[in-house]
PDB file of C-alpha atoms and ligand atoms in Angstrom:
ATOM      1  CA  MET G  53       0.000   0.000   0.000  1.00  0.00           C
ATOM      2  CA  PRO G  54       1.546   3.348  -1.039  1.00  0.00           C
ATOM      3  CA  ALA G  55       2.372   5.989   1.562  1.00  0.00           C
ATOM      4  CA  LEU G  56       0.773   8.473  -0.805  1.00  0.00           C
ATOM      5  CA  CYS G  57      -1.493   7.763  -3.736  1.00  0.00           C
ATOM      6  CA  VAL G  58      -2.677  10.706  -5.834  1.00  0.00           C
ATOM      7  CA  ARG G  59      -5.058  10.069  -8.713  1.00  0.00           C
ATOM      8  CA  ALA G  60      -6.083  12.425 -11.517  1.00  0.00           C
ATOM      9  CA  LEU G  61      -5.801  15.456  -9.259  1.00  0.00           C
ATOM     10  CA  ARG G  62      -7.036  18.773 -10.570  1.00  0.00           C
ATOM     11  CA  LYS G  63      -7.104  22.130  -8.901  1.00  0.00           C
ATOM     12  CA  THR G  64      -8.609  25.273 -10.318  1.00  0.00           C
ATOM     13  CA  TYR G  65      -8.444  28.312  -8.039  1.00  0.00           C
ATOM     14  CA  ASP G  66     -11.269  30.844  -7.809  1.00  0.00           C
ATOM     15  CA  ASN G  67      -9.370  33.113 -10.191  1.00  0.00           C
ATOM     16  CA  ARG G  68      -9.535  30.253 -12.766  1.00  0.00           C
ATOM     17  CA  VAL G  69      -5.813  29.495 -12.542  1.00  0.00           C
ATOM     18  CA  GLN G  70      -5.446  25.768 -13.252  1.00  0.00           C
ATOM     19  CA  ALA G  71      -2.676  24.927 -10.792  1.00  0.00           C
ATOM     20  CA  LEU G  72      -2.964  21.134 -11.279  1.00  0.00           C
ATOM     21  CA  LYS G  73      -4.155  19.603 -14.523  1.00  0.00           C
ATOM     22  CA  GLY G  74      -4.470  15.883 -13.789  1.00  0.00           C
ATOM     23  CA  VAL G  75      -1.646  14.770 -11.513  1.00  0.00           C
ATOM     24  CA  SER G  76      -1.168  11.120 -10.520  1.00  0.00           C
ATOM     25  CA  LEU G  77       1.636   9.735  -8.417  1.00  0.00           C
ATOM     26  CA  ASN G  78       2.518   6.987  -5.959  1.00  0.00           C
ATOM     27  CA  VAL G  79       5.049   7.272  -3.179  1.00  0.00           C
ATOM     28  CA  ALA G  80       6.188   3.980  -1.641  1.00  0.00           C
ATOM     29  CA  PRO G  81       6.431   3.459   2.135  1.00  0.00           C
ATOM     30  CA  GLY G  82       9.908   4.367   3.373  1.00  0.00           C
ATOM     31  CA  ASP G  83      10.705   6.417   0.305  1.00  0.00           C
ATOM     32  CA  PHE G  84      12.474   9.758   0.270  1.00  0.00           C
ATOM     33  CA  PHE G  85      10.628  11.496  -2.543  1.00  0.00           C
ATOM     34  CA  ALA G  86      11.190  14.864  -4.208  1.00  0.00           C
ATOM     35  CA  LEU G  87       8.666  16.910  -6.089  1.00  0.00           C
ATOM     36  CA  LEU G  88      10.903  19.090  -8.233  1.00  0.00           C
ATOM     37  CA  GLY G  89       9.757  22.025 -10.328  1.00  0.00           C
ATOM     38  CA  PRO G  90      10.082  25.747 -11.021  1.00  0.00           C
ATOM     39  CA  ASN G  91       8.122  28.458  -9.224  1.00  0.00           C
ATOM     40  CA  GLY G  92       4.453  28.351 -10.122  1.00  0.00           C
ATOM     41  CA  ALA G  93       4.572  24.692 -11.224  1.00  0.00           C
ATOM     42  CA  GLY G  94       1.943  23.610  -8.679  1.00  0.00           C
ATOM     43  CA  LYS G  95       4.134  22.103  -5.942  1.00  0.00           C
ATOM     44  CA  SER G  96       2.629  24.065  -3.041  1.00  0.00           C
ATOM     45  CA  THR G  97      -0.856  23.411  -4.342  1.00  0.00           C
ATOM     46  CA  LEU G  98      -0.226  19.661  -4.417  1.00  0.00           C
ATOM     47  CA  ILE G  99       1.312  19.669  -0.930  1.00  0.00           C
ATOM     48  CA  GLY G 100      -1.531  21.886   0.276  1.00  0.00           C
ATOM     49  CA  ILE G 101      -4.136  19.431  -0.974  1.00  0.00           C
ATOM     50  CA  VAL G 102      -2.365  16.402   0.519  1.00  0.00           C
ATOM     51  CA  SER G 103      -2.150  18.157   3.879  1.00  0.00           C
ATOM     52  CA  SER G 104      -5.773  19.311   3.696  1.00  0.00           C
ATOM     53  CA  LEU G 105      -4.997  23.033   3.615  1.00  0.00           C
ATOM     54  CA  VAL G 106      -6.327  23.427   0.079  1.00  0.00           C
ATOM     55  CA  ASN G 107      -9.501  21.827  -1.307  1.00  0.00           C
ATOM     56  CA  LEU G 108      -9.113  19.727  -4.411  1.00  0.00           C
ATOM     57  CA  SER G 109     -11.318  20.309  -7.458  1.00  0.00           C
ATOM     58  CA  GLU G 110     -11.223  16.764  -8.860  1.00  0.00           C
ATOM     59  CA  GLY G 111      -9.412  13.491  -8.207  1.00  0.00           C
ATOM     60  CA  SER G 112      -8.459  11.536  -5.103  1.00  0.00           C
ATOM     61  CA  VAL G 113      -5.738  11.365  -2.484  1.00  0.00           C
ATOM     62  CA  SER G 114      -5.049   8.561  -0.016  1.00  0.00           C
ATOM     63  CA  ILE G 115      -2.402   8.292   2.679  1.00  0.00           C
ATOM     64  CA  PHE G 116      -1.410   4.743   3.610  1.00  0.00           C
ATOM     65  CA  GLY G 117      -4.743   3.647   2.154  1.00  0.00           C
ATOM     66  CA  THR G 118      -6.750   6.216   4.124  1.00  0.00           C
ATOM     67  CA  ASP G 119      -8.874   8.315   1.794  1.00  0.00           C
ATOM     68  CA  LEU G 120      -8.531  12.038   2.376  1.00  0.00           C
ATOM     69  CA  ALA G 121     -12.063  12.941   1.311  1.00  0.00           C
ATOM     70  CA  THR G 122     -13.928  10.381   3.442  1.00  0.00           C
ATOM     71  CA  GLN G 123     -11.492   9.825   6.357  1.00  0.00           C
ATOM     72  CA  ARG G 124      -9.869  13.203   6.633  1.00  0.00           C
ATOM     73  CA  GLU G 125      -9.014  13.157  10.335  1.00  0.00           C
ATOM     74  CA  ALA G 126      -7.543   9.666  10.228  1.00  0.00           C
ATOM     75  CA  ALA G 127      -5.493  10.635   7.169  1.00  0.00           C
ATOM     76  CA  MET G 128      -4.250  13.808   8.881  1.00  0.00           C
ATOM     77  CA  ARG G 129      -3.023  11.835  11.885  1.00  0.00           C
ATOM     78  CA  LEU G 130      -0.594  10.021   9.563  1.00  0.00           C
ATOM     79  CA  ILE G 131       0.999  13.243   8.332  1.00  0.00           C
ATOM     80  CA  GLY G 132       3.563  15.651   9.724  1.00  0.00           C
ATOM     81  CA  LEU G 133       3.859  18.972   7.945  1.00  0.00           C
ATOM     82  CA  VAL G 134       6.790  21.374   7.872  1.00  0.00           C
ATOM     83  CA  PRO G 135       5.585  24.664   6.399  1.00  0.00           C
ATOM     84  CA  GLN G 136       7.919  27.041   4.623  1.00  0.00           C
ATOM     85  CA  GLU G 137       7.644  29.890   7.110  1.00  0.00           C
ATOM     86  CA  LEU G 138       8.954  29.726  10.661  1.00  0.00           C
ATOM     87  CA  ASN G 139       5.692  29.802  12.580  1.00  0.00           C
ATOM     88  CA  PHE G 140       6.611  28.959  16.157  1.00  0.00           C
ATOM     89  CA  ASN G 141       6.613  31.420  19.048  1.00  0.00           C
ATOM     90  CA  MET G 142      10.099  32.969  19.146  1.00  0.00           C
ATOM     91  CA  PHE G 143       9.598  33.757  22.843  1.00  0.00           C
ATOM     92  CA  GLU G 144       9.204  30.107  23.833  1.00  0.00           C
ATOM     93  CA  LYS G 145      11.925  27.555  24.474  1.00  0.00           C
ATOM     94  CA  PRO G 146      12.378  24.683  22.003  1.00  0.00           C
ATOM     95  CA  ILE G 147      11.456  22.127  24.677  1.00  0.00           C
ATOM     96  CA  ASP G 148       8.161  23.933  25.392  1.00  0.00           C
ATOM     97  CA  ILE G 149       7.364  24.396  21.707  1.00  0.00           C
ATOM     98  CA  LEU G 150       7.682  20.652  21.153  1.00  0.00           C
ATOM     99  CA  VAL G 151       5.868  19.505  24.285  1.00  0.00           C
ATOM    100  CA  ASN G 152       2.993  21.965  23.812  1.00  0.00           C
ATOM    101  CA  TYR G 153       2.613  20.957  20.174  1.00  0.00           C
ATOM    102  CA  ALA G 154       2.392  17.287  21.128  1.00  0.00           C
ATOM    103  CA  GLY G 155      -0.059  18.164  23.879  1.00  0.00           C
ATOM    104  CA  PHE G 156      -2.287  19.895  21.351  1.00  0.00           C
ATOM    105  CA  TYR G 157      -2.434  16.594  19.442  1.00  0.00           C
ATOM    106  CA  GLY G 158      -3.300  14.633  22.578  1.00  0.00           C
ATOM    107  CA  VAL G 159       0.109  13.122  23.350  1.00  0.00           C
ATOM    108  CA  PRO G 160       0.423  12.549  27.135  1.00  0.00           C
ATOM    109  CA  ARG G 161       2.939  14.879  28.767  1.00  0.00           C
ATOM    110  CA  ALA G 162       5.370  12.175  29.940  1.00  0.00           C
ATOM    111  CA  VAL G 163       5.478  10.703  26.421  1.00  0.00           C
ATOM    112  CA  ALA G 164       5.878  14.166  24.938  1.00  0.00           C
ATOM    113  CA  LEU G 165       8.853  14.955  27.178  1.00  0.00           C
ATOM    114  CA  GLN G 166      10.558  11.722  26.161  1.00  0.00           C
ATOM    115  CA  ARG G 167       9.897  12.373  22.479  1.00  0.00           C
ATOM    116  CA  ALA G 168      11.022  15.983  22.715  1.00  0.00           C
ATOM    117  CA  GLU G 169      14.386  14.823  24.023  1.00  0.00           C
ATOM    118  CA  GLU G 170      14.734  12.329  21.150  1.00  0.00           C
ATOM    119  CA  GLU G 171      13.714  14.856  18.520  1.00  0.00           C
ATOM    120  CA  LEU G 172      15.875  17.661  19.868  1.00  0.00           C
ATOM    121  CA  LYS G 173      18.852  15.307  19.912  1.00  0.00           C
ATOM    122  CA  ARG G 174      18.164  14.129  16.374  1.00  0.00           C
ATOM    123  CA  ALA G 175      17.930  17.746  15.229  1.00  0.00           C
ATOM    124  CA  GLN G 176      21.118  18.618  17.128  1.00  0.00           C
ATOM    125  CA  LEU G 177      19.246  21.044  19.347  1.00  0.00           C
ATOM    126  CA  TRP G 178      19.370  19.290  22.697  1.00  0.00           C
ATOM    127  CA  GLU G 179      21.859  21.761  24.150  1.00  0.00           C
ATOM    128  CA  LYS G 180      19.512  24.559  23.079  1.00  0.00           C
ATOM    129  CA  ALA G 181      16.395  23.001  24.614  1.00  0.00           C
ATOM    130  CA  ASN G 182      16.016  25.763  27.206  1.00  0.00           C
ATOM    131  CA  MET G 183      17.192  28.770  25.232  1.00  0.00           C
ATOM    132  CA  MET G 184      14.796  31.395  23.992  1.00  0.00           C
ATOM    133  CA  SER G 185      14.007  30.267  20.411  1.00  0.00           C
ATOM    134  CA  ARG G 186      14.560  33.788  19.126  1.00  0.00           C
ATOM    135  CA  THR G 187      18.272  33.385  19.897  1.00  0.00           C
ATOM    136  CA  LEU G 188      18.727  30.234  17.767  1.00  0.00           C
ATOM    137  CA  SER G 189      20.577  30.461  14.451  1.00  0.00           C
ATOM    138  CA  GLY G 190      18.661  30.259  11.177  1.00  0.00           C
ATOM    139  CA  GLY G 191      19.603  26.616  10.706  1.00  0.00           C
ATOM    140  CA  MET G 192      18.583  25.716  14.247  1.00  0.00           C
ATOM    141  CA  LYS G 193      15.196  27.371  13.765  1.00  0.00           C
ATOM    142  CA  ARG G 194      14.641  25.353  10.606  1.00  0.00           C
ATOM    143  CA  ARG G 195      15.594  22.100  12.338  1.00  0.00           C
ATOM    144  CA  LEU G 196      13.248  22.999  15.187  1.00  0.00           C
ATOM    145  CA  MET G 197      10.399  23.095  12.646  1.00  0.00           C
ATOM    146  CA  ILE G 198      11.319  19.542  11.602  1.00  0.00           C
ATOM    147  CA  ALA G 199      11.627  18.317  15.191  1.00  0.00           C
ATOM    148  CA  ARG G 200       8.207  19.762  16.021  1.00  0.00           C
ATOM    149  CA  ALA G 201       6.532  18.014  13.075  1.00  0.00           C
ATOM    150  CA  MET G 202       7.980  14.690  14.279  1.00  0.00           C
ATOM    151  CA  MET G 203       6.384  15.018  17.730  1.00  0.00           C
ATOM    152  CA  THR G 204       3.178  13.301  16.590  1.00  0.00           C
ATOM    153  CA  ARG G 205       5.212  10.434  15.112  1.00  0.00           C
ATOM    154  CA  PRO G 206       3.855  10.875  11.578  1.00  0.00           C
ATOM    155  CA  ARG G 207       4.317   8.030   9.095  1.00  0.00           C
ATOM    156  CA  LEU G 208       4.627  10.578   6.298  1.00  0.00           C
ATOM    157  CA  LEU G 209       6.610  13.796   6.720  1.00  0.00           C
ATOM    158  CA  ILE G 210       5.876  16.501   4.164  1.00  0.00           C
ATOM    159  CA  LEU G 211       8.082  19.559   3.677  1.00  0.00           C
ATOM    160  CA  ASP G 212       7.289  22.469   1.402  1.00  0.00           C
ATOM    161  CA  GLU G 213      10.535  23.949   0.062  1.00  0.00           C
ATOM    162  CA  PRO G 214      12.288  23.312   3.373  1.00  0.00           C
ATOM    163  CA  THR G 215      15.500  25.006   2.320  1.00  0.00           C
ATOM    164  CA  ALA G 216      14.229  27.838   0.120  1.00  0.00           C
ATOM    165  CA  GLY G 217      16.450  30.879   0.573  1.00  0.00           C
ATOM    166  CA  VAL G 218      18.865  29.351   3.089  1.00  0.00           C
ATOM    167  CA  ASP G 219      22.598  28.944   2.551  1.00  0.00           C
ATOM    168  CA  ILE G 220      24.396  25.669   1.868  1.00  0.00           C
ATOM    169  CA  GLU G 221      25.630  25.274   5.448  1.00  0.00           C
ATOM    170  CA  ILE G 222      22.092  25.427   6.809  1.00  0.00           C
ATOM    171  CA  ARG G 223      20.855  23.139   4.037  1.00  0.00           C
ATOM    172  CA  ARG G 224      23.431  20.462   4.901  1.00  0.00           C
ATOM    173  CA  GLY G 225      22.378  20.499   8.565  1.00  0.00           C
ATOM    174  CA  MET G 226      18.759  20.023   7.572  1.00  0.00           C
ATOM    175  CA  TRP G 227      19.663  17.255   5.136  1.00  0.00           C
ATOM    176  CA  LYS G 228      21.428  15.354   7.916  1.00  0.00           C
ATOM    177  CA  THR G 229      18.363  15.522  10.170  1.00  0.00           C
ATOM    178  CA  LEU G 230      16.047  14.483   7.339  1.00  0.00           C
ATOM    179  CA  ARG G 231      18.240  11.532   6.369  1.00  0.00           C
ATOM    180  CA  GLU G 232      18.173  10.279   9.953  1.00  0.00           C
ATOM    181  CA  ILE G 233      14.401  10.580  10.109  1.00  0.00           C
ATOM    182  CA  ASN G 234      14.044   8.673   6.851  1.00  0.00           C
ATOM    183  CA  ALA G 235      16.543   6.010   7.928  1.00  0.00           C
ATOM    184  CA  ALA G 236      14.432   5.434  11.052  1.00  0.00           C
ATOM    185  CA  GLY G 237      11.477   4.561   8.802  1.00  0.00           C
ATOM    186  CA  THR G 238       9.458   7.722   8.172  1.00  0.00           C
ATOM    187  CA  THR G 239       8.475   8.329   4.551  1.00  0.00           C
ATOM    188  CA  ILE G 240       9.482  11.816   3.425  1.00  0.00           C
ATOM    189  CA  ILE G 241       8.167  13.960   0.595  1.00  0.00           C
ATOM    190  CA  LEU G 242       9.654  17.363  -0.070  1.00  0.00           C
ATOM    191  CA  THR G 243       9.166  19.981  -2.717  1.00  0.00           C
ATOM    192  CA  THR G 244      12.166  21.816  -4.042  1.00  0.00           C
ATOM    193  CA  HIS G 245      13.361  23.808  -6.975  1.00  0.00           C
ATOM    194  CA  TYR G 246      16.969  22.770  -6.346  1.00  0.00           C
ATOM    195  CA  LEU G 247      17.979  19.734  -8.413  1.00  0.00           C
ATOM    196  CA  GLU G 248      21.021  19.447  -6.147  1.00  0.00           C
ATOM    197  CA  GLU G 249      18.765  18.964  -3.135  1.00  0.00           C
ATOM    198  CA  ALA G 250      16.693  16.249  -4.793  1.00  0.00           C
ATOM    199  CA  GLU G 251      19.881  14.580  -6.002  1.00  0.00           C
ATOM    200  CA  ASN G 252      21.473  14.609  -2.557  1.00  0.00           C
ATOM    201  CA  LEU G 253      18.524  13.324  -0.601  1.00  0.00           C
ATOM    202  CA  CYS G 254      15.940  11.525  -2.620  1.00  0.00           C
ATOM    203  CA  ARG G 255      15.559   8.055  -4.079  1.00  0.00           C
ATOM    204  CA  ASN G 256      12.599   8.889  -6.301  1.00  0.00           C
ATOM    205  CA  LEU G 257      11.246  12.039  -7.790  1.00  0.00           C
ATOM    206  CA  ALA G 258       8.565  13.579  -9.920  1.00  0.00           C
ATOM    207  CA  ILE G 259       9.212  16.661 -11.999  1.00  0.00           C
ATOM    208  CA  ILE G 260       6.236  18.983 -12.174  1.00  0.00           C
ATOM    209  CA  ASP G 261       5.780  21.824 -14.619  1.00  0.00           C
ATOM    210  CA  GLN G 262       2.707  23.950 -15.326  1.00  0.00           C
ATOM    211  CA  GLY G 263       0.433  21.665 -13.329  1.00  0.00           C
ATOM    212  CA  ARG G 264       1.544  18.397 -14.913  1.00  0.00           C
ATOM    213  CA  ILE G 265       4.014  15.660 -13.990  1.00  0.00           C
ATOM    214  CA  VAL G 266       6.484  15.641 -16.852  1.00  0.00           C
ATOM    215  CA  GLN G 267       8.895  12.954 -15.532  1.00  0.00           C
ATOM    216  CA  GLN G 268       8.686  10.446 -12.718  1.00  0.00           C
ATOM    217  CA  GLY G 269      10.973   7.674 -11.519  1.00  0.00           C
ATOM    218  CA  PRO G 270      14.118   6.757  -9.612  1.00  0.00           C
ATOM    219  CA  MET G 271      16.600   9.613  -9.162  1.00  0.00           C
ATOM    220  CA  LYS G 272      19.377   7.578 -10.833  1.00  0.00           C
ATOM    221  CA  THR G 273      17.314   6.895 -13.950  1.00  0.00           C
ATOM    222  CA  LEU G 274      16.263  10.515 -14.339  1.00  0.00           C
ATOM    223  CA  LEU G 275      19.778  11.840 -13.759  1.00  0.00           C
ATOM    224  CA  ALA G 276      21.079   9.561 -16.496  1.00  0.00           C
ATOM    225  CA  MET G 277      18.583  11.179 -18.866  1.00  0.00           C
ATOM    226  CA  LEU G 278      19.580  14.784 -18.140  1.00  0.00           C
TER     227      LEU G 278
HETATM  228  P1  ADP J  63       4.778  26.286  -6.741  1.00  0.00           P
HETATM  229  O1  ADP J  63       4.605  25.844  -5.342  1.00  0.00           O
HETATM  230  O2  ADP J  63       5.335  25.211  -7.627  1.00  0.00           O
HETATM  231  O3  ADP J  63       5.532  27.568  -6.872  1.00  0.00           O
HETATM  232  P2  ADP J  63       1.974  26.945  -6.609  1.00  0.00           P
HETATM  233  O4  ADP J  63       1.222  25.701  -6.320  1.00  0.00           O
HETATM  234  O5  ADP J  63       2.244  27.903  -5.509  1.00  0.00           O
HETATM  235  O6  ADP J  63       3.309  26.563  -7.372  1.00  0.00           O
HETATM  236  O7  ADP J  63       1.215  27.752  -7.740  1.00  0.00           O
HETATM  237  C1  ADP J  63       0.715  27.125  -8.926  1.00  0.00           C
HETATM  238  C2  ADP J  63      -0.136  28.158  -9.676  1.00  0.00           C
HETATM  239  O8  ADP J  63      -1.320  28.434  -8.917  1.00  0.00           O
HETATM  240  C3  ADP J  63       0.572  29.489  -9.877  1.00  0.00           C
HETATM  241  O9  ADP J  63       0.123  30.002 -11.119  1.00  0.00           O
HETATM  242  C4  ADP J  63       0.043  30.325  -8.719  1.00  0.00           C
HETATM  243  O10 ADP J  63       0.066  31.681  -9.019  1.00  0.00           O
HETATM  244  C5  ADP J  63      -1.376  29.815  -8.584  1.00  0.00           C
HETATM  245  N1  ADP J  63      -1.883  29.905  -7.202  1.00  0.00           N
HETATM  246  C6  ADP J  63      -1.312  29.411  -6.099  1.00  0.00           C
HETATM  247  N2  ADP J  63      -2.045  29.645  -5.007  1.00  0.00           N
HETATM  248  C7  ADP J  63      -3.130  30.325  -5.450  1.00  0.00           C
HETATM  249  C8  ADP J  63      -4.272  30.864  -4.787  1.00  0.00           C
HETATM  250  N3  ADP J  63      -4.456  30.764  -3.481  1.00  0.00           N
HETATM  251  N4  ADP J  63      -5.185  31.490  -5.565  1.00  0.00           N
HETATM  252  C9  ADP J  63      -5.004  31.593  -6.873  1.00  0.00           C
HETATM  253  N5  ADP J  63      -3.964  31.101  -7.559  1.00  0.00           N
HETATM  254  C10 ADP J  63      -3.029  30.482  -6.847  1.00  0.00           C
HETATM  255  P1  ADP J  64       5.346  29.596  -2.992  1.00  0.00           P
HETATM  256  O1  ADP J  64       6.549  30.365  -2.518  1.00  0.00           O
HETATM  257  O2  ADP J  64       4.984  28.423  -2.137  1.00  0.00           O
HETATM  258  O3  ADP J  64       5.380  29.248  -4.456  1.00  0.00           O
HETATM  259  P2  ADP J  64       3.965  32.057  -3.293  1.00  0.00           P
HETATM  260  O4  ADP J  64       4.964  32.901  -2.603  1.00  0.00           O
HETATM  261  O5  ADP J  64       3.848  32.036  -4.778  1.00  0.00           O
HETATM  262  O6  ADP J  64       4.096  30.547  -2.787  1.00  0.00           O
HETATM  263  O7  ADP J  64       2.526  32.382  -2.690  1.00  0.00           O
HETATM  264  C1  ADP J  64       2.344  32.737  -1.341  1.00  0.00           C
HETATM  265  C2  ADP J  64       0.888  32.605  -0.992  1.00  0.00           C
HETATM  266  O8  ADP J  64       0.048  33.283  -1.938  1.00  0.00           O
HETATM  267  C3  ADP J  64       0.422  31.149  -1.024  1.00  0.00           C
HETATM  268  O9  ADP J  64      -0.500  30.948   0.033  1.00  0.00           O
HETATM  269  C4  ADP J  64      -0.259  30.987  -2.358  1.00  0.00           C
HETATM  270  O10 ADP J  64      -1.266  29.983  -2.293  1.00  0.00           O
HETATM  271  C5  ADP J  64      -0.826  32.365  -2.595  1.00  0.00           C
HETATM  272  N1  ADP J  64      -0.854  32.679  -4.027  1.00  0.00           N
HETATM  273  C6  ADP J  64       0.119  32.412  -4.922  1.00  0.00           C
HETATM  274  N2  ADP J  64      -0.235  32.818  -6.145  1.00  0.00           N
HETATM  275  C7  ADP J  64      -1.452  33.375  -6.023  1.00  0.00           C
HETATM  276  C8  ADP J  64      -2.350  33.968  -6.939  1.00  0.00           C
HETATM  277  N3  ADP J  64      -2.082  34.049  -8.236  1.00  0.00           N
HETATM  278  N4  ADP J  64      -3.510  34.429  -6.462  1.00  0.00           N
HETATM  279  C9  ADP J  64      -3.786  34.328  -5.161  1.00  0.00           C
HETATM  280  N5  ADP J  64      -2.993  33.765  -4.239  1.00  0.00           N
HETATM  281  C10 ADP J  64      -1.845  33.297  -4.672  1.00  0.00           C
END
């Protein structure tokens, strides 16, 4: 059963922009999958639909066999989302941000504390657990976003342009954290417009342009074609 199954997905916004024009794709469990494409291709729209932030116009989406339209809440519990913008409270400590987030999703406090330690260590933030988040470096803030999304133990982690506009040093730190998360069994899908990022991280990818998938397959196969 695929981690993500998207069938004949179409999205037309109110202003009649056709952001997706019939997109189908499968992401296997355990995969590290890139959705690569230029600005305006439809990446955010696709991610938005999968994470229930945007309504689809036509087609279907299922997450580990759970249909998004008919079992939305169950499907959402399988997903962790890392949005592009830093949206945590800069005046809270990383440990509190993680524990409160888990609490919001019903994770008991003792479990949340244990998980927060694991996630902060994996994101190389454990020493910063009790600092004011505002004082963290740019890379640390980005890794905190990833650690927070992992607090609900999602089976599928989705990141929208996780490294847009950050320098190579910060990108490498994030890549390390993401590789560890994937190696521990979580399926990851990220959108990017950096081929280098897809190449470094991902086993499989789909290239999207003007609302259509134009190439799809293993990274190695597609690289050989470029
Ligand atoms: P990407 O993430 O690849 O840059 P998007 O999914 O953001 O692409 O955008 C795809 C197309 O849909 C673009 O033409 C964009 O302008 C348009 N679009 C995105 N969001 C909206 C929206 N909320 N309302 C109208 N058009 C939108
Ligand atoms: P991204 O960087 O993900 O491609 P943008 O910066 O293009 O997104 O868009 C930022 C926000 O504006 C998003 O919420 C997107 O859905 C919305 N948006 C993008 N294009 C349009 C559009 N043509 N009309 C209305 N909203 C849009």
